[in-house]
Amino acid sequence: MASVMKTSAHIKVAKLPRLENRRASLMLLKTKSTGSVLPAQRVQMPVGLSRRPVRLSRQAARTCKATAAAAEEGEPIDKPTVAAEVETTDEPKLAAAPAVVTVQEWVPKILAFAIPALISTLIGPILSMIDTAYVGQGGLVDLAALAPGTLISDVTQFVFSWLGVGTIQIMSPYVADRDLVAMEKITRTAVVLAVVSGVVVCAWHTLCVGGLLASVKTPQVLVEKASSYVTIRAMGFPVAFLNTAIWGVCLANRDTLTPLVISLLSMVLNLVGDYYLCVVCGQGIAGAAWATIVAQYISALAYPVLLLSRKKTYLNKLIGPVDGQYMGKFAAFALPSMFVTTATLSVYGVMTWVANVEGVVVAAAGKVIASVFQFLAFCGEPMFQTMTAMLPRNNPESKGTFIQAVTTLSGITGVVTGLIAIVVTLFGAGIFTSDPQVAGEMVKVVWPVFFSLLLIIPSRCLQGLCMANGDFLYWAGMTAINAILFAAACTYTTVTLGAGYVGMWWVHVGLYVVTMAEFTWRAVQPPKPKAVAS
């Protein structure tokens, strides 16, 4: 028996057709000297086969035990009792190639991700409009002071949205590979960056509130009210940035339900707080600020509770050192992202300037139409997030069908939002103004607004593809160049040609025609070959 065990042998992989095509859990050791068949000890499974144990039928188990007992007693095995039940092969079976997901199969998956993300995205602009309505009940000074206050606070929070988007971009490849260690380190890094950034920005807004208000030309009569709003909102930045980072962690894990529930909770808390503090208590603009940060703090506490109740483990291992490797990745993403945000804001700054130059009526029309446009343009953000979080990275065929599905849905979304803008402009102007002159100015730009929405949402999809591929510098560079060209074209069109506000909107259409062309060209470029280490 001992000599048999010491004899050199080769391993053959067994397959049990009688066990409903399950892989064999029994490895057979066949010696050259005796031809005996013995149960093998635990061995390394060949590549392509699973190591998971498989339950054998009772008959197969009895057969194996009988064979092993006969071998231990030294009895010759004339009949290959186990071999009769199995079919041996000399070559291990390779794992089957991953199936290609079709466009039709991608669509429900994309919608299941994008619709909750869209609702979460639109809650922010809705809350901003609700704040304006409640603060307006407190008087003209409070309402006027809200403009510079929200400009400083909301723009700051918008600039630091890179914490969530960057988390999606950096974590998504590791989620696809199920690298739990890397996912935990990235989550920890994102949370630490969010809290530290929030504390720094809180101190900056608190200590430099006067300079910030002066930078946006706040009239002296509004400084006191606006200063209180900015200072109160500053206390919420640590948890606001933290919520943004956790939102990114959830979306990277393709969990849109948790952020949706938290966003709805925040909206309810904000509504109740605005009504109680602004209307019942009469605190005006300060009450709106307190309602906002209370909702932010409660949302930060609700995130881990909700994740725990849903048995999600994203935040289970936040205690530990921060990995410098992932800190560097966040830093590499933050700079181009903040650059892009600044360039995007500059475009809308130029549009506001052109409208104000045209006079009070055009300025009022510009404010209304810009609000409608920006609200509908937010529908492109879920397409951007979907492309970043769900892009298949290890299957070129599925990647191609995924891109087709997302771009098709983006085009449909662009058409729908453009038609909504037409309906609102032509038939719903009375919701925003009772002045027929203002409504008339809105109607003049209905078609360029339609075409802008038609183009901006698919362009956001292509920008998401560019970012998912890690092409940050191209994304940032093209956005900056386009913003400069837009400012130059607006100046030439409005000042030199005298096209005014309407001409500026057609220049805006041209901006997104160029953007679509740039990022479409980038999307069809073949990927660069990876360098092979010598």
XYZ file of C-alpha atoms in Angstrom, residues 155 157-167 169-170 244 247 329-345 381 384 460 467 471-477 479-480:
46
model
C -21.578 76.925 -5.702
C -21.033 72.567 -2.505
C -21.290 72.086 -6.276
C -17.530 72.488 -6.709
C -16.918 69.773 -4.102
C -19.284 67.361 -5.831
C -16.074 65.791 -7.167
C -15.955 63.864 -3.872
C -18.924 61.750 -4.977
C -18.145 61.567 -8.694
C -14.501 60.759 -7.976
C -15.509 57.977 -5.604
C -14.847 56.663 -10.886
C -12.097 55.298 -8.653
C -21.693 63.337 -1.034
C -23.563 58.808 -2.130
C -5.939 58.925 -7.151
C -8.442 61.286 -5.520
C -5.999 64.180 -5.862
C -5.423 63.352 -9.540
C -9.184 63.402 -10.105
C -9.991 66.456 -7.970
C -7.923 68.985 -9.919
C -9.418 68.385 -13.405
C -12.894 67.953 -11.914
C -12.807 71.286 -10.085
C -11.382 72.862 -13.219
C -14.299 71.519 -15.263
C -16.797 72.759 -12.675
C -15.280 76.252 -12.736
C -15.347 76.316 -16.553
C -18.994 75.196 -16.590
C -19.996 77.860 -14.079
C -26.444 63.695 -14.750
C -23.127 60.551 -16.756
C -22.945 64.376 -20.688
C -14.129 59.863 -17.534
C -9.171 60.362 -19.748
C -9.346 63.209 -17.210
C -6.981 65.617 -18.978
C -8.912 65.501 -22.263
C -12.186 66.034 -20.396
C -10.835 69.022 -18.469
C -8.921 70.503 -21.412
C -14.237 71.857 -21.325
C -11.890 74.762 -20.577
